[in-house]
Amino acid sequence: MALENLSSLRHFGPELWLTASILAAFVGSMVRRLTWLWIPFLALALYSAFTGLSSEATYLFKGMLALDGMTGIFRLFFLLVALLTFILAAKSRELAAVARPEFRGLLLSVVLGMMLMASATNLLMAYLAMEMVSILSYALAASLKGNRRSHEAGLKYVIFGGVASGVMLFGLSILYGLTGSLDFAAIGHALAGGGANPLPLFFAMVLILAGLGFKIAAVPFHMWCPDVYEGAPISVTAFLSVGPKAAGFALLLRLFGGAIFDGGVSPIWPGLIALLSVATMTLGNLSALWQNNLKRLMAYSSIAHAGYLLMGVVLLNTQAMTAIVFYLFAYLLMNFGAFLVIAAIANENGSEEIDGVRGLWKRHPFLAVSMAIFLFSLTGLPPTFGFVGKLYLFAALIESGWFWLAVVGLLNSVISLAYYVRIAKAMLIDEGEEEVAKEKLPLLTGISLGVLAALTLILGVYWEPLRVFAEKTFVIL
Amino acid sequence: MPGHVLSWITFFPLIGAAVLLLIPSGKDRWIKGVATAATLLPLWWAVKLFQRFDRVFDGKHLEQFQFTEGPYLWIKSFNISYFMGVDGISISMVLLTTLVGAVAVVASFGIQKQLKAYFALFLLLETGMLGVFCSLDFFLFYVFWEVMLLPMYFLIGIWGGPRKIYAAIKFFLYTLFGSVFMLLAMLFLYYQAGKTFNMVEIMQASKGLAIGVQTLLWFALYIGFAIKVPAFPFHTWLPDAHVEAPTAISVILAGVLLKMGTYGLLRINFTMLPEATYKFAWFLALIGTINIIYGALCAMAQKDLKKLVAYSSISHMGFVMLGMASLTPQGINGAVLQMFNHGTITSMLFLLVGVVYDRAHHREIEGFGGLANRVPAFTGFTALAFFASLGLPGLSGFIGEILCFMGGFKTFPIYTAISVSGVVLGAAYLLWTFQRVFLGELNTKYETLTDMNVREWVTLVPLAVIVIVLGVWPMPLLDLIQDTLNFLVTHVTPATAIAGF
């Protein structure tokens, strides 16, 4: 049953409040005294996302969007991403030159796009949402005015993104041609009988996968990722590495899980995704080994994490999907935690290189220890939340008999240890060469770091409530 | 003795570490005091445990564990529980860990750099090790196993010697590589046993597994444990780690950490995959034999005293593997006895190397000579440790080795015959080293060398007493372990094979 447009609005609270927040951010750019105006609206959006979790699953706007557990969870996820990005950006010196109200407005708009991406159940809606995310992300990446690297990042992003988008659109139109519908559920029904010619269907799926692969930076569509991440301001890098990536996975799950997979796809499909995931994580990890720039390193590490997540897409059963969502939350905590530390150091000595964190233990023991926690969580060592995320993914794989993939995934986490521990070594073991003027950590950064690090550890030991919550709410229409 | 004694033993060092963090950095005496207390109390409880342990094992249930706690449901959706308990094997290891832990704390008093962080990490390490020996939930076991890696990495990496970084990362990568396979096998067993991590339930459920599956799992687990042992060819991290680690950490590494590998084989491979264990016993024996001979030959070629001791550890852990592989009561009892005794003896050896290194600032065997007259107490302790290590009757090293061989001869006569020559090699390199360091003319550089100080006496005397007492009268330890182990033998050996004996 799909709700009519007007009655849909009642369930559209988070998006509406977010829109209000975007408008408020732009109003703030005109009226100086109202620069804070967007904050209460964002808070209302968060509140509304929490209360909306318990609503019954249905379709909104005549079947354009789904309102289900997945929508609810991703709404929360993206609003948290926004919140953390703003905390990250608040004290950033880099962003001083950027017109902040526009920055805020852009960022919030991307978040809106991501929320729509996660709930879209119509090809047209999905494509629009994705373009909204993409185009605004290009602008964000290039937002450091007068900085050549930032502009280059934006340009690279635009060019690669444009091609990927075109390819995907082609795939979507083939899919439409094969099934005569834009609606995910209808596509699923049309494909269910096996009526569609398998070859064009497979071709369409590969094209769509290429477009989404670009969004999640899966090999071989990852080329843009390190350059863009390196060139963009740190807070944007952190944002891009979690937000649009998660949105890409959400759409991937909806499209392939909901619509196409029901229709009995080609038997080589899971194998293809498995290969993609192996290539993604292995290449990401191996390339990260040689990086000296922290942002580049994190870019390759985020490619590797996309590879781990793709292992869940191979299975596409409920267990694997829940594992993906679980992993994304773990990744949100630890990745933002790591970027908070990187940003704090960059603010202090202007360095984004590994050498810049040398001897951090002496200057800021708190920063060094919390960074170590995030790094070991990213590696997937117990007792951290990152381990739990991996545990669920690998458990799902083993239960379905994908042993070789689990072996490759686990070996990859051994490789990843090598570069994460390099950073830990620089911070905790190496001596800093020259005296860097020590700066006091901003209170906001300190508190958020403490919360993130504590959550990473606590959820690594006891995550049952979160699991129960995820299981109860995670429903896909 | 408090209720939940195993939890107290395991987590008390961690509480100590937390207290340490509250003490301001300059207060060295306080820091040392807290660290000592945090290791002494678990030792005291472990001794109490030893006294009250019920040595009579009815032999009907493999799962007869004592002082059990739980299982308390911890993570419901994954059916993970908090479940602790000890049997004869684990209680001997808990004793060893708490003893070596306390000794190593005292041995660390000379550390200059960042004392607080050092002891905090040290105590975290001890919690990890004790947790591994007390866990009866596979997931809990795995978490403790991994928790131990981090402090070890930093302890070697920050307080180690010149090539510390290389050694630390090598240790870290090797062990993580191993535990990754363990994780896979663990998850597989979880599903096979009907979604439970409870070790006792897995033991019962995994018996019916097809032998092909068992084989795969067995080797996956074997890699995880063999790296810790360290079994050839996974042993290369050990000499590096040992040479670079500070004295007390070498003591922990050789004294306790290596035993976790053989303990894991006994606790997991033997009990959960008995058919595969029976089938691949020859493989264990072969690797054990290689370890014995290869380790001894390498030790003989070393110029660095600490490296020599490190390679001798590899050789001696080979005896443990051979004894285990024999699947006979003598062999397996000998193996666990050897695990304990090697722990105390090798701790002495590393402490002694530390003593001489603190004074001479090098460990080159050729650089010494004639020390016997200059430092009689040091010479005496070294002689004792060397003789215990080479298996002189009357000292504790002998009884474990002889039992390993007795068991080994029944099952694998050829491997054992070759292995016995390892004893001769051991005697050769140890005596030769002794001669080069202590006998002959005194190297004039060392005329002012001072003998052992109080701290060093305090660390060495308890170990020496244990080495002598257990050498003459091993019954307290044998009593503790043998019923458990004899049952383990019948668990692994199929009924048809028993009839053949």
Short mmCIF file of N, CA, C and O in Angstrom, two decimals, chain A residues 319 361-362 372 376 379 381-383 387 391-392 394-396 398-399 403 406-407 410-411 413-414 417-418 421 424-425 428-431 461-464 467 471, chain B residues 74-78 80 113-114 117 139 142-143 146-147 149-150 153-154 157-158 164-165 169 172-173 176-177 180-181 183-188 190-191 195 197:
data_model
loop_
_atom_site.label_atom_id
_atom_site.label_comp_id
_atom_site.label_asym_id
_atom_site.label_seq_id
_atom_site.Cartn_x
_atom_site.Cartn_y
_atom_site.Cartn_z
N GLN A 319 20.64 -11.61 7.02
CA GLN A 319 21.75 -11.62 7.97
C GLN A 319 22.91 -10.76 7.46
O GLN A 319 23.47 -9.95 8.20
N TRP A 361 52.35 11.24 21.41
CA TRP A 361 52.18 10.73 22.78
C TRP A 361 52.69 11.72 23.81
O TRP A 361 52.09 11.91 24.86
N LYS A 362 53.82 12.36 23.49
CA LYS A 362 54.41 13.30 24.44
C LYS A 362 53.58 14.57 24.54
O LYS A 362 53.39 15.13 25.61
N ALA A 372 44.87 5.49 18.75
CA ALA A 372 45.27 4.08 18.74
C ALA A 372 44.03 3.18 18.81
O ALA A 372 43.93 2.18 18.11
N PHE A 376 43.08 0.46 15.90
CA PHE A 376 42.95 -0.97 16.13
C PHE A 376 41.53 -1.43 15.84
O PHE A 376 41.31 -2.57 15.44
N THR A 379 41.39 -1.90 12.17
CA THR A 379 42.00 -3.18 11.81
C THR A 379 41.04 -4.33 12.08
O THR A 379 41.06 -5.34 11.39
N LEU A 381 40.54 -5.53 15.53
CA LEU A 381 41.02 -6.32 16.66
C LEU A 381 40.03 -6.22 17.80
O LEU A 381 39.50 -5.15 18.07
N PRO A 382 39.76 -7.33 18.50
CA PRO A 382 38.94 -7.21 19.69
C PRO A 382 39.73 -6.56 20.81
O PRO A 382 40.96 -6.64 20.77
N PRO A 383 39.17 -5.95 21.80
CA PRO A 383 37.74 -5.77 22.00
C PRO A 383 37.28 -4.40 21.52
O PRO A 383 37.03 -3.52 22.33
N PHE A 387 35.90 -4.85 15.41
CA PHE A 387 35.95 -6.31 15.40
C PHE A 387 34.55 -6.90 15.31
O PHE A 387 34.31 -7.85 14.55
N LEU A 391 33.11 -9.37 12.64
CA LEU A 391 32.62 -10.67 13.12
C LEU A 391 31.29 -11.02 12.46
O LEU A 391 31.11 -12.13 11.96
N TYR A 392 30.38 -10.06 12.42
CA TYR A 392 29.07 -10.35 11.84
C TYR A 392 29.17 -10.62 10.35
O TYR A 392 28.51 -11.51 9.82
N PHE A 394 31.81 -11.85 8.73
CA PHE A 394 32.44 -13.14 8.48
C PHE A 394 31.55 -14.29 8.91
O PHE A 394 31.53 -15.34 8.27
N ALA A 395 30.80 -14.06 9.99
CA ALA A 395 29.88 -15.11 10.43
C ALA A 395 28.85 -15.38 9.34
O ALA A 395 28.56 -16.54 9.02
N ALA A 396 28.34 -14.30 8.74
CA ALA A 396 27.36 -14.48 7.67
C ALA A 396 27.97 -15.24 6.51
O ALA A 396 27.35 -16.14 5.93
N ILE A 398 30.51 -17.37 6.56
CA ILE A 398 30.81 -18.77 6.89
C ILE A 398 29.53 -19.59 6.96
O ILE A 398 29.48 -20.73 6.51
N GLU A 399 28.48 -18.97 7.46
CA GLU A 399 27.23 -19.71 7.54
C GLU A 399 26.73 -20.08 6.15
O GLU A 399 26.14 -21.13 5.96
N PHE A 403 33.70 -19.84 2.31
CA PHE A 403 34.93 -19.90 3.12
C PHE A 403 36.08 -19.13 2.50
O PHE A 403 36.76 -18.36 3.15
N ALA A 406 35.90 -15.54 3.04
CA ALA A 406 36.19 -15.18 4.44
C ALA A 406 37.70 -15.21 4.68
O ALA A 406 38.25 -14.33 5.35
N VAL A 407 38.37 -16.21 4.13
CA VAL A 407 39.83 -16.31 4.31
C VAL A 407 40.50 -15.07 3.72
O VAL A 407 41.34 -14.42 4.36
N LEU A 410 39.87 -12.02 5.85
CA LEU A 410 40.62 -12.01 7.11
C LEU A 410 42.09 -11.74 6.86
O LEU A 410 42.73 -10.99 7.60
N LEU A 411 42.63 -12.34 5.80
CA LEU A 411 44.04 -12.07 5.49
C LEU A 411 44.23 -10.59 5.20
O LEU A 411 45.26 -10.00 5.53
N SER A 413 42.69 -8.20 6.60
CA SER A 413 42.78 -7.39 7.82
C SER A 413 44.18 -7.52 8.43
O SER A 413 44.63 -6.62 9.15
N VAL A 414 44.86 -8.62 8.14
CA VAL A 414 46.25 -8.72 8.59
C VAL A 414 47.11 -7.70 7.86
O VAL A 414 47.94 -7.01 8.46
N LEU A 417 46.61 -4.24 9.16
CA LEU A 417 47.29 -3.97 10.43
C LEU A 417 48.62 -3.26 10.18
O LEU A 417 48.99 -2.34 10.91
N ALA A 418 49.30 -3.67 9.11
CA ALA A 418 50.65 -3.14 8.87
C ALA A 418 50.64 -1.62 8.73
O ALA A 418 51.51 -0.94 9.25
N VAL A 421 49.17 0.20 12.05
CA VAL A 421 50.11 0.17 13.16
C VAL A 421 51.28 1.12 12.89
O VAL A 421 51.94 1.60 13.81
N ALA A 424 50.18 4.19 14.50
CA ALA A 424 50.27 4.02 15.95
C ALA A 424 51.72 4.10 16.40
O ALA A 424 52.05 4.72 17.41
N LYS A 425 52.59 3.49 15.61
CA LYS A 425 54.02 3.52 15.95
C LYS A 425 54.54 4.94 15.93
O LYS A 425 55.23 5.37 16.87
N LEU A 428 53.10 6.76 19.10
CA LEU A 428 53.38 6.29 20.46
C LEU A 428 54.83 5.91 20.68
O LEU A 428 55.32 5.97 21.81
N ILE A 429 55.53 5.51 19.64
CA ILE A 429 56.89 5.01 19.84
C ILE A 429 57.94 6.00 19.38
O ILE A 429 58.91 6.26 20.09
N ASP A 430 57.75 6.57 18.20
CA ASP A 430 58.76 7.50 17.68
C ASP A 430 58.85 8.76 18.53
O ASP A 430 57.88 9.18 19.14
N GLU A 431 60.04 9.34 18.50
CA GLU A 431 60.21 10.64 19.17
C GLU A 431 59.94 11.73 18.13
O GLU A 431 60.34 11.61 16.99
N VAL A 461 32.73 -4.62 23.57
CA VAL A 461 32.59 -5.64 24.62
C VAL A 461 31.13 -6.02 24.79
O VAL A 461 30.79 -7.17 25.01
N TYR A 462 30.27 -5.04 24.67
CA TYR A 462 28.85 -5.32 24.88
C TYR A 462 28.03 -4.55 23.86
O TYR A 462 27.80 -3.37 24.01
N TRP A 463 27.58 -5.27 22.85
CA TRP A 463 26.86 -4.61 21.77
C TRP A 463 25.43 -5.13 21.64
O TRP A 463 24.73 -4.81 20.71
N GLU A 464 25.03 -5.95 22.61
CA GLU A 464 23.74 -6.61 22.50
C GLU A 464 22.57 -5.63 22.29
O GLU A 464 21.74 -5.87 21.41
N ARG A 467 22.37 -4.57 18.77
CA ARG A 467 21.98 -5.68 17.91
C ARG A 467 20.46 -5.90 17.97
O ARG A 467 19.81 -6.07 16.94
N GLU A 471 18.01 -5.53 14.89
CA GLU A 471 17.18 -6.65 14.44
C GLU A 471 15.71 -6.29 14.44
O GLU A 471 14.95 -6.69 13.57
N TRP B 74 26.13 -13.37 27.82
CA TRP B 74 26.81 -12.08 27.68
C TRP B 74 26.25 -11.38 26.45
O TRP B 74 25.72 -10.27 26.55
N ILE B 75 26.35 -12.00 25.29
CA ILE B 75 25.74 -11.44 24.09
C ILE B 75 24.73 -12.45 23.62
O ILE B 75 25.10 -13.51 23.12
N LYS B 76 23.45 -12.10 23.78
CA LYS B 76 22.43 -13.10 23.57
C LYS B 76 22.32 -13.51 22.10
O LYS B 76 22.27 -14.69 21.78
N SER B 77 22.33 -12.51 21.21
CA SER B 77 22.05 -12.84 19.82
C SER B 77 23.11 -13.76 19.23
O SER B 77 22.87 -14.46 18.26
N PHE B 78 24.31 -13.76 19.77
CA PHE B 78 25.36 -14.62 19.25
C PHE B 78 25.61 -15.79 20.21
O PHE B 78 26.50 -16.60 20.00
N ILE B 80 26.94 -15.84 23.12
CA ILE B 80 28.26 -15.77 23.74
C ILE B 80 28.04 -15.67 25.25
O ILE B 80 27.17 -14.94 25.70
N LYS B 113 62.40 4.36 31.55
CA LYS B 113 61.58 5.18 30.68
C LYS B 113 60.09 4.93 30.94
O LYS B 113 59.65 3.79 30.95
N GLN B 114 59.33 5.95 31.13
CA GLN B 114 57.86 5.88 31.20
C GLN B 114 57.36 4.68 32.00
O GLN B 114 56.64 3.82 31.50
N ALA B 117 53.41 3.84 32.12
CA ALA B 117 52.86 3.21 30.92
C ALA B 117 53.35 1.77 30.82
O ALA B 117 52.59 0.87 30.46
N PHE B 139 34.69 -17.76 22.38
CA PHE B 139 34.76 -16.35 22.00
C PHE B 139 35.57 -15.56 23.03
O PHE B 139 36.41 -14.73 22.68
N TYR B 142 39.13 -16.20 22.55
CA TYR B 142 39.67 -15.48 21.41
C TYR B 142 39.92 -14.01 21.75
O TYR B 142 40.94 -13.44 21.38
N VAL B 143 38.98 -13.41 22.46
CA VAL B 143 39.15 -12.00 22.81
C VAL B 143 40.39 -11.82 23.69
O VAL B 143 41.23 -10.95 23.43
N GLU B 146 43.58 -12.14 21.67
CA GLU B 146 43.92 -10.98 20.86
C GLU B 146 44.32 -9.78 21.72
O GLU B 146 45.17 -8.99 21.34
N VAL B 147 43.67 -9.66 22.87
CA VAL B 147 43.95 -8.53 23.75
C VAL B 147 45.42 -8.50 24.12
O VAL B 147 46.03 -7.44 24.27
N LEU B 149 47.94 -9.15 22.32
CA LEU B 149 48.86 -8.71 21.27
C LEU B 149 49.27 -7.25 21.43
O LEU B 149 50.43 -6.90 21.27
N LEU B 150 48.28 -6.40 21.75
CA LEU B 150 48.56 -4.97 21.77
C LEU B 150 49.63 -4.60 22.79
O LEU B 150 50.63 -3.97 22.45
N TYR B 153 53.04 -5.70 21.72
CA TYR B 153 53.61 -4.89 20.64
C TYR B 153 54.28 -3.64 21.22
O TYR B 153 55.40 -3.30 20.87
N PHE B 154 53.57 -2.97 22.11
CA PHE B 154 54.13 -1.73 22.65
C PHE B 154 55.27 -2.00 23.62
O PHE B 154 56.24 -1.23 23.67
N GLY B 157 58.06 -2.65 21.40
CA GLY B 157 58.31 -1.52 20.52
C GLY B 157 58.84 -0.29 21.23
O GLY B 157 59.61 0.48 20.66
N ILE B 158 58.43 -0.06 22.46
CA ILE B 158 58.87 1.16 23.15
C ILE B 158 60.09 0.90 24.03
O ILE B 158 61.03 1.68 24.04
N LYS B 164 63.95 -2.74 17.77
CA LYS B 164 62.69 -3.07 18.44
C LYS B 164 61.47 -2.98 17.53
O LYS B 164 60.58 -3.81 17.60
N ILE B 165 61.44 -1.96 16.67
CA ILE B 165 60.25 -1.75 15.85
C ILE B 165 60.03 -2.94 14.93
O ILE B 165 58.93 -3.48 14.81
N ILE B 169 56.74 -5.41 15.18
CA ILE B 169 55.75 -5.54 14.12
C ILE B 169 55.74 -6.96 13.57
O ILE B 169 54.71 -7.50 13.19
N PHE B 172 53.72 -9.01 15.91
CA PHE B 172 52.32 -8.63 15.80
C PHE B 172 51.69 -9.26 14.54
O PHE B 172 50.64 -9.91 14.59
N LEU B 173 52.37 -9.10 13.42
CA LEU B 173 51.80 -9.60 12.16
C LEU B 173 51.72 -11.12 12.16
O LEU B 173 50.72 -11.69 11.74
N LEU B 176 48.86 -12.18 14.50
CA LEU B 176 47.54 -11.85 13.97
C LEU B 176 47.20 -12.77 12.81
O LEU B 176 46.08 -13.25 12.68
N PHE B 177 48.19 -13.03 11.97
CA PHE B 177 48.00 -13.96 10.86
C PHE B 177 47.48 -15.29 11.38
O PHE B 177 46.54 -15.87 10.84
N VAL B 180 43.83 -15.15 12.83
CA VAL B 180 42.80 -15.00 11.82
C VAL B 180 42.25 -16.37 11.42
O VAL B 180 41.04 -16.57 11.28
N PHE B 181 43.13 -17.35 11.29
CA PHE B 181 42.66 -18.70 10.96
C PHE B 181 41.90 -19.31 12.12
O PHE B 181 40.96 -20.07 11.94
N LEU B 183 40.07 -17.63 14.14
CA LEU B 183 38.74 -17.01 14.11
C LEU B 183 37.82 -17.75 13.13
O LEU B 183 36.66 -18.04 13.43
N LEU B 184 38.37 -18.08 11.96
CA LEU B 184 37.59 -18.80 10.95
C LEU B 184 37.11 -20.14 11.49
O LEU B 184 35.93 -20.48 11.41
N ALA B 185 38.06 -20.89 12.06
CA ALA B 185 37.71 -22.20 12.59
C ALA B 185 36.69 -22.06 13.71
O ALA B 185 35.76 -22.86 13.84
N MET B 186 36.88 -21.02 14.51
CA MET B 186 35.97 -20.80 15.62
C MET B 186 34.55 -20.56 15.13
O MET B 186 33.59 -21.16 15.62
N LEU B 187 34.43 -19.71 14.11
CA LEU B 187 33.09 -19.41 13.60
C LEU B 187 32.46 -20.66 12.98
O LEU B 187 31.27 -20.91 13.13
N PHE B 188 33.29 -21.44 12.31
CA PHE B 188 32.75 -22.66 11.70
C PHE B 188 32.24 -23.62 12.78
O PHE B 188 31.15 -24.17 12.69
N TYR B 190 31.28 -22.84 15.63
CA TYR B 190 30.10 -22.22 16.22
C TYR B 190 28.83 -22.70 15.53
O TYR B 190 27.87 -23.10 16.16
N TYR B 191 28.85 -22.67 14.21
CA TYR B 191 27.66 -23.10 13.48
C TYR B 191 27.48 -24.61 13.56
O TYR B 191 26.37 -25.12 13.63
N LYS B 195 25.25 -23.23 17.01
CA LYS B 195 25.35 -21.84 17.44
C LYS B 195 25.67 -21.70 18.92
O LYS B 195 24.87 -21.18 19.70
N PHE B 197 29.28 -20.99 21.55
CA PHE B 197 30.73 -20.84 21.71
C PHE B 197 31.21 -21.59 22.95
O PHE B 197 32.39 -21.58 23.26
#
